[in-house]
Short mmCIF file of C-alpha atoms in Angstrom, two decimals:
data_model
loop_
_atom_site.label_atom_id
_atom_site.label_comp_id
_atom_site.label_asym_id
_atom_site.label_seq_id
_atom_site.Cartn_x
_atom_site.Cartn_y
_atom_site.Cartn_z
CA UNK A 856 -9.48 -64.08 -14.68
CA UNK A 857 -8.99 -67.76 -15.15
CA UNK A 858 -10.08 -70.18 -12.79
CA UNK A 859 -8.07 -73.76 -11.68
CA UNK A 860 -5.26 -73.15 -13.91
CA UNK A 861 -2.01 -74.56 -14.08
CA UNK A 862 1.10 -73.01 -14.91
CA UNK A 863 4.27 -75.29 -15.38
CA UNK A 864 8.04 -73.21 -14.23
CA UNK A 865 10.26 -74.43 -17.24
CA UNK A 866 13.44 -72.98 -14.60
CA UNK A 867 12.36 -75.64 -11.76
CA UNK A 868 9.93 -78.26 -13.56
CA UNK A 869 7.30 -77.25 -10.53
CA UNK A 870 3.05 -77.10 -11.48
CA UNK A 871 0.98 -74.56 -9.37
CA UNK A 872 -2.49 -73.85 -9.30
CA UNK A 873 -3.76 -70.52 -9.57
CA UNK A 874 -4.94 -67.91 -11.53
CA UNK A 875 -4.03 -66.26 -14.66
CA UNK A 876 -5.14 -62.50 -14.74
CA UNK A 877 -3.84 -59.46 -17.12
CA UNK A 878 -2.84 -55.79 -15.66
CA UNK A 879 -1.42 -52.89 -16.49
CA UNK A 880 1.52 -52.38 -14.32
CA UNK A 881 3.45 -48.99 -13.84
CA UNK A 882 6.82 -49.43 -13.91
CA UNK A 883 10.83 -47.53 -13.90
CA UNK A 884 8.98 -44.19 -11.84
CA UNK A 885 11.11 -42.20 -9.29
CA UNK A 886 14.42 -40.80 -9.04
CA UNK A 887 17.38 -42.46 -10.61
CA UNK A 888 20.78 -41.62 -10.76
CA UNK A 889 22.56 -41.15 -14.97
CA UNK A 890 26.18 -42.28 -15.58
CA UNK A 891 27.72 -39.27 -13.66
CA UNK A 892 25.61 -39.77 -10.37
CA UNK A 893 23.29 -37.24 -11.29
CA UNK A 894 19.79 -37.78 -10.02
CA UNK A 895 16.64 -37.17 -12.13
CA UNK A 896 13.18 -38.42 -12.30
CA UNK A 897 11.95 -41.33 -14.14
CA UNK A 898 8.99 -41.07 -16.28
CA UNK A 899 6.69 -43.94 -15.06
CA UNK A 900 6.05 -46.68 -18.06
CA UNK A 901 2.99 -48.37 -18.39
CA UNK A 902 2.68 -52.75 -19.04
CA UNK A 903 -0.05 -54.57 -19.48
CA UNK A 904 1.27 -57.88 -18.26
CA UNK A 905 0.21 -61.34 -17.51
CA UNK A 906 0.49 -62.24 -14.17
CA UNK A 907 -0.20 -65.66 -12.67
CA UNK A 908 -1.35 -65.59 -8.81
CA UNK A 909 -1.00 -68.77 -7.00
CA UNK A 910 -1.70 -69.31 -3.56
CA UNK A 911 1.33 -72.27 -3.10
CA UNK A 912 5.35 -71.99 -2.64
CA UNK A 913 7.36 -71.04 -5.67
CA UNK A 914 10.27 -73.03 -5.69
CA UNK A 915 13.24 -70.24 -6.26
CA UNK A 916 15.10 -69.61 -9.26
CA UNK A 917 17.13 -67.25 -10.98
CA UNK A 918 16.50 -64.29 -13.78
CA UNK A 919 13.40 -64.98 -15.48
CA UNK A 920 12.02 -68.55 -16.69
CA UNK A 921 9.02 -69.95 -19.60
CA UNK A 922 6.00 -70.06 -17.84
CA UNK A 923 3.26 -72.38 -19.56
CA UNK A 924 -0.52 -72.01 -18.38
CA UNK A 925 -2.72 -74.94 -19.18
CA UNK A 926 -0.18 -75.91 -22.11
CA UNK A 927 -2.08 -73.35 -24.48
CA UNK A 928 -0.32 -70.18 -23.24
CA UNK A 929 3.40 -68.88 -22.87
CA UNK A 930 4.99 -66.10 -21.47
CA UNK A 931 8.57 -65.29 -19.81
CA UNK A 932 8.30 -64.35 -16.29
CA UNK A 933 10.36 -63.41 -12.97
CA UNK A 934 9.07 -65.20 -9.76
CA UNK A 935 7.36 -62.72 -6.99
CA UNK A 936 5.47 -63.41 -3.65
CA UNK A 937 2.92 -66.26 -4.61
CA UNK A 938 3.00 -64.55 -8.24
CA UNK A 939 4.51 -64.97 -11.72
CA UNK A 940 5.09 -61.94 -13.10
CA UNK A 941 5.28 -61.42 -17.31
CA UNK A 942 8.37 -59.55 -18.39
CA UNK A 943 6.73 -58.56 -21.86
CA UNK A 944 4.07 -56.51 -22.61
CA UNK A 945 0.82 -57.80 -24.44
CA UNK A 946 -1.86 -55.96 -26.55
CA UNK A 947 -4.79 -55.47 -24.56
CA UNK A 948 -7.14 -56.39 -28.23
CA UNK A 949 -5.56 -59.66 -27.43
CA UNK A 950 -9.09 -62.48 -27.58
CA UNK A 951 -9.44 -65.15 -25.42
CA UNK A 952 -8.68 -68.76 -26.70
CA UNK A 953 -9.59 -71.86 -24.62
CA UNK A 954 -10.30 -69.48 -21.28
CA UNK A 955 -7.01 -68.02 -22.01
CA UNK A 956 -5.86 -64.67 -23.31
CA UNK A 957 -3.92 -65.08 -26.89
CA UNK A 958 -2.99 -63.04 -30.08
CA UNK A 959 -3.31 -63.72 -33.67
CA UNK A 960 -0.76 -63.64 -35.89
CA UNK A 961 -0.37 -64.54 -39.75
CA UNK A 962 2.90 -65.36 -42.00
CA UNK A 963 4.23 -63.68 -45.32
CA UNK A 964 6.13 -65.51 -47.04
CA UNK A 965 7.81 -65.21 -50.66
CA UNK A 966 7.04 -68.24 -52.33
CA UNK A 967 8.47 -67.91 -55.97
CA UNK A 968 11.22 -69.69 -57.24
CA UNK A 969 11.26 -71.71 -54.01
CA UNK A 970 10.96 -75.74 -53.52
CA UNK A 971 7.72 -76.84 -51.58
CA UNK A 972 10.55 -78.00 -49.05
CA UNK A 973 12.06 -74.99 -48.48
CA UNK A 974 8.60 -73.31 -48.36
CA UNK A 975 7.23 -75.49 -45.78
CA UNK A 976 10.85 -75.12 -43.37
CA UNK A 977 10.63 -71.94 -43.67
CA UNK A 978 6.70 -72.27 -42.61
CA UNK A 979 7.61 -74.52 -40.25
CA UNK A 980 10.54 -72.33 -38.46
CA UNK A 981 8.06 -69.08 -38.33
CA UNK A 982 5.14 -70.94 -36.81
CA UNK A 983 7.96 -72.55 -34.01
CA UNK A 984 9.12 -68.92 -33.62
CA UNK A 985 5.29 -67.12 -32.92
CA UNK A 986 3.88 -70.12 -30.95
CA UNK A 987 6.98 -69.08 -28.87
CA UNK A 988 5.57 -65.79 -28.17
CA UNK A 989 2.23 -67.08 -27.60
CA UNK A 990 0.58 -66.35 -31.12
CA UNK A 991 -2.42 -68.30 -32.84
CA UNK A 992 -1.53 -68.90 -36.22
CA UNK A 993 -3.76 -67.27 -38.91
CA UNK A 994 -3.47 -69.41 -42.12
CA UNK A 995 -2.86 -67.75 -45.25
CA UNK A 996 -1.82 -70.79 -47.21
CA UNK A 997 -4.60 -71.50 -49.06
CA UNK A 998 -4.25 -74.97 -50.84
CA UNK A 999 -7.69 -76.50 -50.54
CA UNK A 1000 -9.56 -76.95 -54.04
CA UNK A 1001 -12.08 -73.86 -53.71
CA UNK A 1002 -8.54 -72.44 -54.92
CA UNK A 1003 -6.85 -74.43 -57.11
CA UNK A 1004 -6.29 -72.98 -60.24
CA UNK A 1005 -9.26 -74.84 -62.10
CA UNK A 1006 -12.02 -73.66 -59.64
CA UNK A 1007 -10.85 -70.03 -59.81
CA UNK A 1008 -10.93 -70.23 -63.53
CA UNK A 1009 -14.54 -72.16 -63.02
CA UNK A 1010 -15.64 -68.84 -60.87
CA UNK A 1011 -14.29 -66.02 -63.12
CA UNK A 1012 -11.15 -65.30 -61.33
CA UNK A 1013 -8.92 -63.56 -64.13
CA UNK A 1014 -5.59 -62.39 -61.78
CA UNK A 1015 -5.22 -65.44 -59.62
CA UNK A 1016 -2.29 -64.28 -57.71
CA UNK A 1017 -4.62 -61.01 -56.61
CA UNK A 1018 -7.11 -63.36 -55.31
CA UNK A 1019 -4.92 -64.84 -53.01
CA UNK A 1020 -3.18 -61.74 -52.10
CA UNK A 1021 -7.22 -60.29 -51.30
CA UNK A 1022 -7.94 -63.44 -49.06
CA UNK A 1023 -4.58 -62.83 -47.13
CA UNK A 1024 -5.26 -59.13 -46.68
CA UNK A 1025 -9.12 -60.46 -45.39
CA UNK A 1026 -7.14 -63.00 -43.08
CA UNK A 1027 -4.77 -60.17 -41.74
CA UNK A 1028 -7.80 -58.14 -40.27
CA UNK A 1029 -7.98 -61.14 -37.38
CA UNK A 1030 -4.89 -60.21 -36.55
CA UNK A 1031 -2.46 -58.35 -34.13
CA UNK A 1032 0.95 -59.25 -35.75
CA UNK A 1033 2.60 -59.88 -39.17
CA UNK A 1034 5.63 -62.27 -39.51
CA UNK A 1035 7.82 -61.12 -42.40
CA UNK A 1036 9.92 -63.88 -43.79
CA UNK A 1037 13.00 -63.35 -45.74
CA UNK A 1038 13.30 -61.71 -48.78
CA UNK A 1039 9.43 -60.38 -48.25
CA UNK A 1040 10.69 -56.93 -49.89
CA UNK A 1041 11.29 -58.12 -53.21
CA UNK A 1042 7.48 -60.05 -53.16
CA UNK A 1043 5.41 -58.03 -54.65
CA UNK A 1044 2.63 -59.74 -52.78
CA UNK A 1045 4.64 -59.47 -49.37
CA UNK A 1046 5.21 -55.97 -49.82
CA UNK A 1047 1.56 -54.94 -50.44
CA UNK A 1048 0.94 -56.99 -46.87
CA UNK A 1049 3.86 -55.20 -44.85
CA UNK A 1050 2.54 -51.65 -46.67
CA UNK A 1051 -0.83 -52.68 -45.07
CA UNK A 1052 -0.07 -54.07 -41.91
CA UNK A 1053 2.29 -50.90 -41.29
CA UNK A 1054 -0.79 -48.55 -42.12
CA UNK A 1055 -3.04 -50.33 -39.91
CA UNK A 1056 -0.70 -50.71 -36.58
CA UNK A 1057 -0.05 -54.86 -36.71
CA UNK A 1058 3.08 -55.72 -34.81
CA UNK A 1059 5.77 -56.52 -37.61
CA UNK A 1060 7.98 -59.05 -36.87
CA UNK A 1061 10.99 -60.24 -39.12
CA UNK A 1062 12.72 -63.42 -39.55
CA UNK A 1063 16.07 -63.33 -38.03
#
C-alpha cells in the first residue's frame, strides 16, 4: 500500500489523494446468456489489478481514462465508488520503484545495416511505447568504453558481438518483458533473445 499519493484523471484533469494498492480481483463469474439466448455459466477469471482508493469525489467520466500516480506510474482505469479501478492485469513479480509497484522491461533491436538515426528513433519510439504501459527500461545498449572495441580486445574478448549478446541475456534476467523491434527474426542476436525470453516466460511484445 502506498501512502499520500496522488493520482492525476487524464479524462477530467482532477488530482486525488489516496492510496495505491494491488489485488487480485475475480471477475466475468455467473450465468450469461451465448448468441442464441442460451444461458450457461461463466468460469470466474482471476486479475491482479491496481486499484487506487481515494477517500474524495471523482469527478465523472466516460469508458476508461490514463490514470498517473505520483508521475512515476501509469495504468488505464474505469472510475468506481471513491476507487480507480485498473483495466489490465499486472505480474504480481512486478518490484517496487520509488514506493510504487513497476515492471522491467528491455529492447531488442536489429542494429545492422542501420543509421545511428534510425537506430536511436526506433529506440526512442519503443521506450515511448513501454513507459506507456508502465515499464522501467532495462538498458542493453552498451556504448560506454569498458566496451568499445579496443578495451574488449585489451581484456581478451575474441567474438565481440557474443559479448554483447551475453551482457543482454544477463540484463534480460531483471526483467518481466521483452520488446521485439522490427525485423528482430532475421538478427541473429535478436533471435537468440526472443528463443530465451520465450523459454523463460518474459512477456513478448512486438513493434506494431
Amino acid at each position: 500500500m502506498i501512502l499520500k499519493a496522488i493520482a492525476h484523471i487524464k479524462a477530467t484533469g482532477q488530482e486525488v489523494l489516496g492510496v495505491l494498492i494491488f489485488e487480485t480481483i475475480t471477475i466475468d463469474a455467473g450465468w450469461k446468456h451465448d448468441d442464441k439466448g442460451e444461458l450457461y455459466w461463466q468460469t470466474p477469471k482471476e486479475k491482479y489489478l491496481p486499484i487506487f482508493k481515494t477517500y474524495q469525489r471523482i469527478e465523472p467520466f466516460r469508458g476508461t481514462s490514463k490514470v498517473v500516480v505520483n508521475n512515476k506510474f501509469e495504468f488505464i482505469a474505469y472510475s468506481g465508488v471513491r476507487c480507480l479501478i485498473g483495466t489490465e492485469a499486472i505480474s504480481k513479480t512486478s518490484r517496487r520503484i520509488g514506493g510504487l509497484m513497476m515492471k522491467k522491461a528491455m529492447l531488442s533491436q536489429p542494429m545492422a545495416g542501420k543509421t545511428d538515426e534510425e537506430i536511436v528513433a526506433t529506440r526512442e519510439k519503443a521506450i515511448k511505447v513501454l513507459e506507456g504501459k508502465g515499464y522501467e527500461i532495462v538498458n542493453t545498449l552498451f556504448t560506454d568504453e569498458w566496451y568499445s572495441n579496443e578495451s574488449m580486445k585489451e581484456r581478451g574478448v575474441v567474438q565481440i558481438p557474443l559479448c554483447f549478446l551475453a551482457k543482454s541475456l544477463e540484463n534480460m534476467s531483471l526483467c518481466h518483458a521483452a520488446y521485439f523491434c522490427k525485423g528482430w527474426e532475421n538478427a541473429r542476436g535478436c533471435k537468440i533473445e526472443h528463443d530465451a525470453a520465450v523459454a523463460y516466460g518474459l512477456e513478448i511484445i512486438y513493434e506494431d
